[in-house]
Amino acid sequence: MEKRPLLQIGNLLPALEEGLRERYAVTRLENTADPVVFLNAHGGEFVGVATSALVGISAEQIAAMPNLQVISCFGVGVDKIAMSAARARNIPVGYTPDILNDCVA
């Protein structure tokens, strides 16, 4: 079975990255020579994005991926995710709300 293409933006926990590589054809955006040029040329290939709350995803990056179907954010906040751009295209954004409430309190 062919793995679905996934764009990774930023570093994630090593175990999480390993799990993603097992299930998807992962491309790390930071490993490309010029991320803007890369997305303009290859953005249509990606159906999913994995990122973190620290890095997020911009409206320009979302716009460069016409076939994007899901954004997965490892972390609590969505401040660095262009939520309005995702909503405008009905792209679901997964994140981990309320996960730190008990340990922070």
mmCIF file of N, CA, C and O in Angstrom:
data_model
loop_
_atom_site.group_PDB
_atom_site.id
_atom_site.type_symbol
_atom_site.label_atom_id
_atom_site.label_comp_id
_atom_site.label_asym_id
_atom_site.label_seq_id
_atom_site.Cartn_x
_atom_site.Cartn_y
_atom_site.Cartn_z
ATOM 1 N N MET A 1 0.837 -1.181 0.000
ATOM 2 C CA MET A 1 0.000 0.000 0.000
ATOM 3 C C MET A 1 0.886 1.250 0.000
ATOM 4 O O MET A 1 1.825 1.358 0.792
ATOM 5 N N GLU A 2 0.581 2.183 -0.857
ATOM 6 C CA GLU A 2 1.349 3.407 -0.962
ATOM 7 C C GLU A 2 1.024 4.337 0.206
ATOM 8 O O GLU A 2 -0.133 4.514 0.576
ATOM 9 N N LYS A 3 2.070 4.916 0.773
ATOM 10 C CA LYS A 3 1.885 5.833 1.894
ATOM 11 C C LYS A 3 1.397 7.186 1.377
ATOM 12 O O LYS A 3 1.860 7.670 0.357
ATOM 13 N N ARG A 4 0.483 7.791 2.113
ATOM 14 C CA ARG A 4 -0.028 9.117 1.749
ATOM 15 C C ARG A 4 1.002 10.183 2.102
ATOM 16 O O ARG A 4 1.679 10.091 3.113
ATOM 17 N N PRO A 5 1.111 11.204 1.269
ATOM 18 C CA PRO A 5 2.109 12.248 1.509
ATOM 19 C C PRO A 5 1.714 13.182 2.649
ATOM 20 O O PRO A 5 0.584 13.647 2.730
ATOM 21 N N LEU A 6 2.662 13.441 3.532
ATOM 22 C CA LEU A 6 2.454 14.283 4.694
ATOM 23 C C LEU A 6 3.613 15.270 4.781
ATOM 24 O O LEU A 6 4.772 14.883 4.642
ATOM 25 N N LEU A 7 3.300 16.526 5.021
ATOM 26 C CA LEU A 7 4.324 17.543 5.213
ATOM 27 C C LEU A 7 4.505 17.774 6.701
ATOM 28 O O LEU A 7 3.528 18.011 7.415
ATOM 29 N N GLN A 8 5.740 17.705 7.163
ATOM 30 C CA GLN A 8 6.045 17.999 8.555
ATOM 31 C C GLN A 8 6.689 19.375 8.608
ATOM 32 O O GLN A 8 7.662 19.643 7.906
ATOM 33 N N ILE A 9 6.133 20.239 9.454
ATOM 34 C CA ILE A 9 6.678 21.579 9.633
ATOM 35 C C ILE A 9 7.203 21.686 11.056
ATOM 36 O O ILE A 9 6.431 21.685 12.015
ATOM 37 N N GLY A 10 8.507 21.750 11.211
ATOM 38 C CA GLY A 10 9.122 21.840 12.530
ATOM 39 C C GLY A 10 9.394 20.475 13.125
ATOM 40 O O GLY A 10 8.969 19.437 12.604
ATOM 41 N N ASN A 11 10.124 20.492 14.236
ATOM 42 C CA ASN A 11 10.475 19.258 14.930
ATOM 43 C C ASN A 11 9.336 18.791 15.824
ATOM 44 O O ASN A 11 8.617 19.596 16.401
ATOM 45 N N LEU A 12 9.220 17.481 15.935
ATOM 46 C CA LEU A 12 8.270 16.848 16.836
ATOM 47 C C LEU A 12 9.045 15.882 17.717
ATOM 48 O O LEU A 12 10.244 15.675 17.515
ATOM 49 N N LEU A 13 8.389 15.279 18.678
ATOM 50 C CA LEU A 13 9.062 14.280 19.503
ATOM 51 C C LEU A 13 9.565 13.143 18.620
ATOM 52 O O LEU A 13 8.864 12.722 17.684
ATOM 53 N N PRO A 14 10.767 12.615 18.893
ATOM 54 C CA PRO A 14 11.320 11.541 18.049
ATOM 55 C C PRO A 14 10.374 10.355 17.862
ATOM 56 O O PRO A 14 10.243 9.833 16.752
ATOM 57 N N ALA A 15 9.694 9.928 18.910
ATOM 58 C CA ALA A 15 8.772 8.789 18.791
ATOM 59 C C ALA A 15 7.604 9.133 17.867
ATOM 60 O O ALA A 15 7.143 8.290 17.099
ATOM 61 N N LEU A 16 7.135 10.356 17.942
ATOM 62 C CA LEU A 16 6.049 10.793 17.071
ATOM 63 C C LEU A 16 6.516 10.838 15.623
ATOM 64 O O LEU A 16 5.816 10.376 14.719
ATOM 65 N N GLU A 17 7.705 11.371 15.393
ATOM 66 C CA GLU A 17 8.252 11.417 14.035
ATOM 67 C C GLU A 17 8.415 10.014 13.460
ATOM 68 O O GLU A 17 8.095 9.767 12.302
ATOM 69 N N GLU A 18 8.878 9.090 14.278
ATOM 70 C CA GLU A 18 9.040 7.705 13.836
ATOM 71 C C GLU A 18 7.691 7.092 13.446
ATOM 72 O O GLU A 18 7.563 6.444 12.417
ATOM 73 N N GLY A 19 6.683 7.334 14.274
ATOM 74 C CA GLY A 19 5.345 6.821 13.969
ATOM 75 C C GLY A 19 4.788 7.412 12.680
ATOM 76 O O GLY A 19 4.151 6.702 11.894
ATOM 77 N N LEU A 20 5.039 8.679 12.443
ATOM 78 C CA LEU A 20 4.577 9.302 11.201
ATOM 79 C C LEU A 20 5.275 8.683 9.992
ATOM 80 O O LEU A 20 4.634 8.399 8.976
ATOM 81 N N ARG A 21 6.592 8.474 10.100
ATOM 82 C CA ARG A 21 7.343 7.878 8.975
ATOM 83 C C ARG A 21 6.868 6.463 8.670
ATOM 84 O O ARG A 21 6.914 6.020 7.525
ATOM 85 N N GLU A 22 6.415 5.739 9.690
ATOM 86 C CA GLU A 22 5.927 4.378 9.471
ATOM 87 C C GLU A 22 4.630 4.378 8.670
ATOM 88 O O GLU A 22 4.360 3.444 7.915
ATOM 89 N N ARG A 23 3.826 5.426 8.835
ATOM 90 C CA ARG A 23 2.490 5.443 8.228
ATOM 91 C C ARG A 23 2.362 6.332 6.988
ATOM 92 O O ARG A 23 1.464 6.135 6.183
ATOM 93 N N TYR A 24 3.251 7.332 6.872
ATOM 94 C CA TYR A 24 3.118 8.317 5.802
ATOM 95 C C TYR A 24 4.444 8.527 5.084
ATOM 96 O O TYR A 24 5.514 8.242 5.623
ATOM 97 N N ALA A 25 4.364 9.077 3.895
ATOM 98 C CA ALA A 25 5.545 9.523 3.157
ATOM 99 C C ALA A 25 5.813 10.955 3.611
ATOM 100 O O ALA A 25 5.226 11.906 3.098
ATOM 101 N N VAL A 26 6.673 11.100 4.621
ATOM 102 C CA VAL A 26 6.899 12.383 5.286
ATOM 103 C C VAL A 26 7.981 13.193 4.575
ATOM 104 O O VAL A 26 9.055 12.690 4.288
ATOM 105 N N THR A 27 7.661 14.446 4.327
ATOM 106 C CA THR A 27 8.639 15.418 3.850
ATOM 107 C C THR A 27 8.746 16.493 4.916
ATOM 108 O O THR A 27 7.737 17.052 5.339
ATOM 109 N N ARG A 28 9.967 16.776 5.344
ATOM 110 C CA ARG A 28 10.197 17.816 6.347
ATOM 111 C C ARG A 28 10.465 19.130 5.615
ATOM 112 O O ARG A 28 11.428 19.240 4.869
ATOM 113 N N LEU A 29 9.622 20.111 5.844
ATOM 114 C CA LEU A 29 9.743 21.384 5.142
ATOM 115 C C LEU A 29 11.088 22.048 5.390
ATOM 116 O O LEU A 29 11.674 22.621 4.471
ATOM 117 N N GLU A 30 11.607 21.948 6.604
ATOM 118 C CA GLU A 30 12.877 22.606 6.899
ATOM 119 C C GLU A 30 14.067 21.958 6.198
ATOM 120 O O GLU A 30 15.149 22.534 6.152
ATOM 121 N N ASN A 31 13.881 20.770 5.636
ATOM 122 C CA ASN A 31 14.950 20.110 4.889
ATOM 123 C C ASN A 31 14.975 20.507 3.418
ATOM 124 O O ASN A 31 15.817 20.027 2.671
ATOM 125 N N THR A 32 14.067 21.354 3.003
ATOM 126 C CA THR A 32 14.050 21.808 1.617
ATOM 127 C C THR A 32 14.925 23.049 1.491
ATOM 128 O O THR A 32 15.078 23.817 2.444
ATOM 129 N N ALA A 33 15.503 23.237 0.320
ATOM 130 C CA ALA A 33 16.417 24.364 0.098
ATOM 131 C C ALA A 33 15.720 25.706 0.299
ATOM 132 O O ALA A 33 16.263 26.616 0.919
ATOM 133 N N ASP A 34 14.525 25.829 -0.235
ATOM 134 C CA ASP A 34 13.747 27.068 -0.107
ATOM 135 C C ASP A 34 12.291 26.660 0.104
ATOM 136 O O ASP A 34 11.607 26.273 -0.846
ATOM 137 N N PRO A 35 11.805 26.730 1.345
ATOM 138 C CA PRO A 35 10.455 26.258 1.645
ATOM 139 C C PRO A 35 9.354 26.894 0.795
ATOM 140 O O PRO A 35 8.414 26.214 0.398
ATOM 141 N N VAL A 36 9.459 28.177 0.490
ATOM 142 C CA VAL A 36 8.424 28.844 -0.315
ATOM 143 C C VAL A 36 8.427 28.285 -1.727
ATOM 144 O O VAL A 36 7.374 27.930 -2.279
ATOM 145 N N VAL A 37 9.593 28.183 -2.337
ATOM 146 C CA VAL A 37 9.704 27.638 -3.693
ATOM 147 C C VAL A 37 9.245 26.186 -3.703
ATOM 148 O O VAL A 37 8.518 25.760 -4.608
ATOM 149 N N PHE A 38 9.651 25.429 -2.679
ATOM 150 C CA PHE A 38 9.252 24.020 -2.600
ATOM 151 C C PHE A 38 7.739 23.883 -2.551
ATOM 152 O O PHE A 38 7.154 23.088 -3.291
ATOM 153 N N LEU A 39 7.084 24.643 -1.668
ATOM 154 C CA LEU A 39 5.626 24.539 -1.555
ATOM 155 C C LEU A 39 4.923 24.997 -2.828
ATOM 156 O O LEU A 39 3.908 24.412 -3.220
ATOM 157 N N ASN A 40 5.440 26.020 -3.465
ATOM 158 C CA ASN A 40 4.826 26.462 -4.726
ATOM 159 C C ASN A 40 4.910 25.377 -5.788
ATOM 160 O O ASN A 40 4.004 25.238 -6.607
ATOM 161 N N ALA A 41 5.981 24.601 -5.781
ATOM 162 C CA ALA A 41 6.161 23.543 -6.775
ATOM 163 C C ALA A 41 5.496 22.231 -6.378
ATOM 164 O O ALA A 41 5.022 21.488 -7.241
ATOM 165 N N HIS A 42 5.454 21.928 -5.082
ATOM 166 C CA HIS A 42 5.019 20.595 -4.637
ATOM 167 C C HIS A 42 3.860 20.600 -3.648
ATOM 168 O O HIS A 42 3.439 19.536 -3.189
ATOM 169 N N GLY A 43 3.332 21.752 -3.316
ATOM 170 C CA GLY A 43 2.275 21.837 -2.317
ATOM 171 C C GLY A 43 1.051 20.998 -2.627
ATOM 172 O O GLY A 43 0.396 20.481 -1.722
ATOM 173 N N GLY A 44 0.755 20.834 -3.908
ATOM 174 C CA GLY A 44 -0.412 20.049 -4.308
ATOM 175 C C GLY A 44 -0.296 18.566 -4.008
ATOM 176 O O GLY A 44 -1.288 17.838 -4.060
ATOM 177 N N GLU A 45 0.882 18.116 -3.668
ATOM 178 C CA GLU A 45 1.104 16.695 -3.383
ATOM 179 C C GLU A 45 0.652 16.292 -1.985
ATOM 180 O O GLU A 45 0.421 15.117 -1.724
ATOM 181 N N PHE A 46 0.532 17.264 -1.082
ATOM 182 C CA PHE A 46 0.297 16.945 0.325
ATOM 183 C C PHE A 46 -1.176 16.994 0.700
ATOM 184 O O PHE A 46 -1.887 17.931 0.360
ATOM 185 N N VAL A 47 -1.598 15.970 1.431
ATOM 186 C CA VAL A 47 -2.974 15.905 1.923
ATOM 187 C C VAL A 47 -3.036 16.195 3.422
ATOM 188 O O VAL A 47 -4.107 16.448 3.955
ATOM 189 N N GLY A 48 -1.880 16.146 4.094
ATOM 190 C CA GLY A 48 -1.850 16.383 5.526
ATOM 191 C C GLY A 48 -0.603 17.121 5.951
ATOM 192 O O GLY A 48 0.426 17.069 5.278
ATOM 193 N N VAL A 49 -0.721 17.821 7.079
ATOM 194 C CA VAL A 49 0.398 18.531 7.688
ATOM 195 C C VAL A 49 0.466 18.142 9.152
ATOM 196 O O VAL A 49 -0.559 18.089 9.834
ATOM 197 N N ALA A 50 1.680 17.869 9.618
ATOM 198 C CA ALA A 50 1.938 17.672 11.039
ATOM 199 C C ALA A 50 2.867 18.796 11.474
ATOM 200 O O ALA A 50 3.888 19.052 10.840
ATOM 201 N N THR A 51 2.490 19.470 12.543
ATOM 202 C CA THR A 51 3.280 20.582 13.054
ATOM 203 C C THR A 51 3.166 20.608 14.566
ATOM 204 O O THR A 51 2.597 19.702 15.168
ATOM 205 N N SER A 52 3.706 21.645 15.168
ATOM 206 C CA SER A 52 3.610 21.787 16.617
ATOM 207 C C SER A 52 3.022 23.143 16.953
ATOM 208 O O SER A 52 2.986 24.045 16.111
ATOM 209 N N ALA A 53 2.606 23.292 18.192
ATOM 210 C CA ALA A 53 2.060 24.565 18.640
ATOM 211 C C ALA A 53 3.122 25.660 18.608
ATOM 212 O O ALA A 53 2.797 26.830 18.459
ATOM 213 N N LEU A 54 4.377 25.292 18.716
ATOM 214 C CA LEU A 54 5.463 26.267 18.680
ATOM 215 C C LEU A 54 5.734 26.787 17.281
ATOM 216 O O LEU A 54 6.164 27.917 17.107
ATOM 217 N N VAL A 55 5.479 25.976 16.271
ATOM 218 C CA VAL A 55 5.818 26.332 14.887
ATOM 219 C C VAL A 55 4.573 26.735 14.100
ATOM 220 O O VAL A 55 4.551 27.770 13.443
ATOM 221 N N GLY A 56 3.557 25.899 14.126
ATOM 222 C CA GLY A 56 2.303 26.207 13.437
ATOM 223 C C GLY A 56 2.384 26.113 11.926
ATOM 224 O O GLY A 56 3.267 25.461 11.356
ATOM 225 N N ILE A 57 1.439 26.797 11.272
ATOM 226 C CA ILE A 57 1.348 26.831 9.815
ATOM 227 C C ILE A 57 0.700 28.157 9.429
ATOM 228 O O ILE A 57 -0.271 28.590 10.049
ATOM 229 N N SER A 58 1.236 28.787 8.403
ATOM 230 C CA SER A 58 0.742 30.102 7.987
ATOM 231 C C SER A 58 -0.358 29.984 6.940
ATOM 232 O O SER A 58 -0.528 28.936 6.303
ATOM 233 N N ALA A 59 -1.061 31.063 6.741
ATOM 234 C CA ALA A 59 -2.096 31.118 5.700
ATOM 235 C C ALA A 59 -1.473 30.900 4.327
ATOM 236 O O ALA A 59 -2.068 30.243 3.466
ATOM 237 N N GLU A 60 -0.274 31.417 4.122
ATOM 238 C CA GLU A 60 0.404 31.248 2.832
ATOM 239 C C GLU A 60 0.758 29.787 2.586
ATOM 240 O O GLU A 60 0.634 29.297 1.464
ATOM 241 N N GLN A 61 1.183 29.099 3.633
ATOM 242 C CA GLN A 61 1.496 27.681 3.490
ATOM 243 C C GLN A 61 0.238 26.878 3.189
ATOM 244 O O GLN A 61 0.252 25.992 2.329
ATOM 245 N N ILE A 62 -0.846 27.191 3.869
ATOM 246 C CA ILE A 62 -2.114 26.505 3.605
ATOM 247 C C ILE A 62 -2.552 26.757 2.167
ATOM 248 O O ILE A 62 -2.966 25.836 1.456
ATOM 249 N N ALA A 63 -2.457 27.996 1.711
ATOM 250 C CA ALA A 63 -2.858 28.341 0.349
ATOM 251 C C ALA A 63 -2.033 27.603 -0.699
ATOM 252 O O ALA A 63 -2.528 27.286 -1.782
ATOM 253 N N ALA A 64 -0.784 27.289 -0.374
ATOM 254 C CA ALA A 64 0.095 26.601 -1.322
ATOM 255 C C ALA A 64 -0.188 25.108 -1.423
ATOM 256 O O ALA A 64 0.426 24.419 -2.237
ATOM 257 N N MET A 65 -1.122 24.611 -0.601
ATOM 258 C CA MET A 65 -1.454 23.183 -0.612
ATOM 259 C C MET A 65 -2.930 22.986 -0.952
ATOM 260 O O MET A 65 -3.768 22.830 -0.071
ATOM 261 N N PRO A 66 -3.263 22.987 -2.230
ATOM 262 C CA PRO A 66 -4.668 22.917 -2.634
ATOM 263 C C PRO A 66 -5.383 21.616 -2.278
ATOM 264 O O PRO A 66 -6.606 21.587 -2.215
ATOM 265 N N ASN A 67 -4.636 20.552 -2.018
ATOM 266 C CA ASN A 67 -5.251 19.266 -1.683
ATOM 267 C C ASN A 67 -5.189 18.941 -0.197
ATOM 268 O O ASN A 67 -5.493 17.819 0.210
ATOM 269 N N LEU A 68 -4.813 19.924 0.610
ATOM 270 C CA LEU A 68 -4.687 19.714 2.053
ATOM 271 C C LEU A 68 -6.041 19.343 2.647
ATOM 272 O O LEU A 68 -7.041 20.011 2.417
ATOM 273 N N GLN A 69 -6.048 18.256 3.429
ATOM 274 C CA GLN A 69 -7.280 17.754 4.023
ATOM 275 C C GLN A 69 -7.288 17.800 5.546
ATOM 276 O O GLN A 69 -8.357 17.745 6.157
ATOM 277 N N VAL A 70 -6.106 17.893 6.179
ATOM 278 C CA VAL A 70 -6.047 17.879 7.639
ATOM 279 C C VAL A 70 -4.746 18.515 8.123
ATOM 280 O O VAL A 70 -3.710 18.384 7.477
ATOM 281 N N ILE A 71 -4.847 19.211 9.246
ATOM 282 C CA ILE A 71 -3.684 19.766 9.925
ATOM 283 C C ILE A 71 -3.684 19.178 11.328
ATOM 284 O O ILE A 71 -4.680 19.276 12.054
ATOM 285 N N SER A 72 -2.572 18.578 11.708
ATOM 286 C CA SER A 72 -2.441 18.000 13.033
ATOM 287 C C SER A 72 -1.357 18.757 13.785
ATOM 288 O O SER A 72 -0.222 18.847 13.327
ATOM 289 N N CYS A 73 -1.731 19.304 14.924
ATOM 290 C CA CYS A 73 -0.818 20.123 15.715
ATOM 291 C C CYS A 73 -0.527 19.433 17.033
ATOM 292 O O CYS A 73 -1.435 19.185 17.825
ATOM 293 N N PHE A 74 0.733 19.123 17.267
ATOM 294 C CA PHE A 74 1.141 18.523 18.524
ATOM 295 C C PHE A 74 1.344 19.651 19.521
ATOM 296 O O PHE A 74 2.317 20.391 19.456
ATOM 297 N N GLY A 75 0.407 19.841 20.392
ATOM 298 C CA GLY A 75 0.496 20.893 21.388
ATOM 299 C C GLY A 75 -0.872 21.462 21.696
ATOM 300 O O GLY A 75 -1.864 21.151 21.042
ATOM 301 N N VAL A 76 -0.899 22.314 22.687
ATOM 302 C CA VAL A 76 -2.150 22.853 23.201
ATOM 303 C C VAL A 76 -2.655 24.031 22.387
ATOM 304 O O VAL A 76 -3.816 24.100 22.030
ATOM 305 N N GLY A 77 -1.801 24.969 22.085
ATOM 306 C CA GLY A 77 -2.255 26.208 21.458
ATOM 307 C C GLY A 77 -2.368 26.138 19.956
ATOM 308 O O GLY A 77 -1.721 25.322 19.303
ATOM 309 N N VAL A 78 -3.198 27.010 19.441
ATOM 310 C CA VAL A 78 -3.332 27.143 17.990
ATOM 311 C C VAL A 78 -3.009 28.573 17.550
ATOM 312 O O VAL A 78 -3.349 28.980 16.457
ATOM 313 N N ASP A 79 -2.318 29.313 18.409
ATOM 314 C CA ASP A 79 -1.984 30.703 18.107
ATOM 315 C C ASP A 79 -1.168 30.851 16.829
ATOM 316 O O ASP A 79 -1.288 31.855 16.134
ATOM 317 N N LYS A 80 -0.336 29.866 16.523
ATOM 318 C CA LYS A 80 0.530 29.959 15.346
ATOM 319 C C LYS A 80 -0.039 29.202 14.152
ATOM 320 O O LYS A 80 0.658 28.966 13.174
ATOM 321 N N ILE A 81 -1.298 28.822 14.244
ATOM 322 C CA ILE A 81 -1.972 28.162 13.131
ATOM 323 C C ILE A 81 -2.959 29.157 12.533
ATOM 324 O O ILE A 81 -3.743 29.770 13.251
ATOM 325 N N ALA A 82 -2.897 29.305 11.227
ATOM 326 C CA ALA A 82 -3.807 30.225 10.532
ATOM 327 C C ALA A 82 -5.193 29.592 10.483
ATOM 328 O O ALA A 82 -5.624 29.040 9.476
ATOM 329 N N MET A 83 -5.887 29.671 11.625
ATOM 330 C CA MET A 83 -7.188 29.028 11.760
ATOM 331 C C MET A 83 -8.209 29.567 10.759
ATOM 332 O O MET A 83 -9.022 28.804 10.243
ATOM 333 N N SER A 84 -8.181 30.858 10.480
ATOM 334 C CA SER A 84 -9.152 31.413 9.532
ATOM 335 C C SER A 84 -8.940 30.838 8.136
ATOM 336 O O SER A 84 -9.900 30.559 7.422
ATOM 337 N N ALA A 85 -7.698 30.623 7.752
ATOM 338 C CA ALA A 85 -7.412 30.028 6.444
ATOM 339 C C ALA A 85 -7.869 28.570 6.413
ATOM 340 O O ALA A 85 -8.413 28.104 5.401
ATOM 341 N N ALA A 86 -7.665 27.862 7.502
ATOM 342 C CA ALA A 86 -8.110 26.464 7.580
ATOM 343 C C ALA A 86 -9.636 26.398 7.551
ATOM 344 O O ALA A 86 -10.222 25.585 6.819
ATOM 345 N N ARG A 87 -10.292 27.249 8.325
ATOM 346 C CA ARG A 87 -11.762 27.264 8.348
ATOM 347 C C ARG A 87 -12.348 27.602 6.984
ATOM 348 O O ARG A 87 -13.349 27.020 6.573
ATOM 349 N N ALA A 88 -11.736 28.549 6.291
ATOM 350 C CA ALA A 88 -12.239 28.980 4.976
ATOM 351 C C ALA A 88 -12.256 27.824 3.983
ATOM 352 O O ALA A 88 -13.082 27.812 3.070
ATOM 353 N N ARG A 89 -11.380 26.851 4.186
ATOM 354 C CA ARG A 89 -11.326 25.685 3.289
ATOM 355 C C ARG A 89 -11.878 24.429 3.942
ATOM 356 O O ARG A 89 -11.747 23.327 3.408
ATOM 357 N N ASN A 90 -12.481 24.582 5.116
ATOM 358 C CA ASN A 90 -13.042 23.439 5.847
ATOM 359 C C ASN A 90 -12.007 22.362 6.135
ATOM 360 O O ASN A 90 -12.299 21.166 6.069
ATOM 361 N N ILE A 91 -10.801 22.791 6.468
ATOM 362 C CA ILE A 91 -9.728 21.855 6.812
ATOM 363 C C ILE A 91 -9.747 21.666 8.327
ATOM 364 O O ILE A 91 -9.555 22.632 9.069
ATOM 365 N N PRO A 92 -9.989 20.455 8.783
ATOM 366 C CA PRO A 92 -9.988 20.231 10.229
ATOM 367 C C PRO A 92 -8.585 20.387 10.812
ATOM 368 O O PRO A 92 -7.594 20.029 10.176
ATOM 369 N N VAL A 93 -8.529 20.932 12.016
ATOM 370 C CA VAL A 93 -7.274 21.123 12.735
ATOM 371 C C VAL A 93 -7.370 20.352 14.044
ATOM 372 O O VAL A 93 -8.227 20.632 14.874
ATOM 373 N N GLY A 94 -6.497 19.384 14.196
ATOM 374 C CA GLY A 94 -6.448 18.612 15.426
ATOM 375 C C GLY A 94 -5.348 19.132 16.323
ATOM 376 O O GLY A 94 -4.267 19.492 15.849
ATOM 377 N N TYR A 95 -5.621 19.211 17.604
ATOM 378 C CA TYR A 95 -4.621 19.625 18.583
ATOM 379 C C TYR A 95 -4.987 18.986 19.911
ATOM 380 O O TYR A 95 -5.932 18.205 19.979
ATOM 381 N N THR A 96 -4.256 19.306 20.975
ATOM 382 C CA THR A 96 -4.458 18.621 22.241
ATOM 383 C C THR A 96 -4.896 19.612 23.334
ATOM 384 O O THR A 96 -4.118 19.899 24.251
ATOM 385 N N PRO A 97 -6.118 20.103 23.271
ATOM 386 C CA PRO A 97 -6.569 21.042 24.299
ATOM 387 C C PRO A 97 -6.743 20.347 25.653
ATOM 388 O O PRO A 97 -6.991 19.151 25.711
ATOM 389 N N ASP A 98 -6.565 21.094 26.698
ATOM 390 C CA ASP A 98 -6.799 20.645 28.071
ATOM 391 C C ASP A 98 -5.849 19.537 28.541
ATOM 392 O O ASP A 98 -6.036 18.991 29.625
ATOM 393 N N ILE A 99 -4.840 19.211 27.777
ATOM 394 C CA ILE A 99 -3.954 18.115 28.144
ATOM 395 C C ILE A 99 -3.042 18.466 29.319
ATOM 396 O O ILE A 99 -2.640 17.613 30.075
ATOM 397 N N LEU A 100 -2.740 19.746 29.493
ATOM 398 C CA LEU A 100 -1.818 20.148 30.546
ATOM 399 C C LEU A 100 -2.498 20.759 31.768
ATOM 400 O O LEU A 100 -1.818 21.177 32.700
ATOM 401 N N ASN A 101 -3.798 20.803 31.772
ATOM 402 C CA ASN A 101 -4.516 21.481 32.863
ATOM 403 C C ASN A 101 -4.122 20.975 34.244
ATOM 404 O O ASN A 101 -3.819 21.757 35.135
ATOM 405 N N ASP A 102 -4.141 19.673 34.468
ATOM 406 C CA ASP A 102 -3.869 19.117 35.790
ATOM 407 C C ASP A 102 -2.437 19.336 36.231
ATOM 408 O O ASP A 102 -2.180 19.735 37.360
ATOM 409 N N CYS A 103 -1.471 19.107 35.332
ATOM 410 C CA CYS A 103 -0.077 19.231 35.756
ATOM 411 C C CYS A 103 0.338 20.688 35.927
ATOM 412 O O CYS A 103 1.245 20.974 36.711
ATOM 413 N N VAL A 104 -0.295 21.611 35.232
ATOM 414 C CA VAL A 104 0.034 23.021 35.390
ATOM 415 C C VAL A 104 -0.619 23.583 36.650
ATOM 416 O O VAL A 104 -0.033 24.397 37.351
ATOM 417 N N ALA A 105 -1.816 23.129 36.952
ATOM 418 C CA ALA A 105 -2.516 23.595 38.154
ATOM 419 C C ALA A 105 -1.789 23.086 39.367
ATOM 420 O O ALA A 105 -1.596 23.681 40.341
#
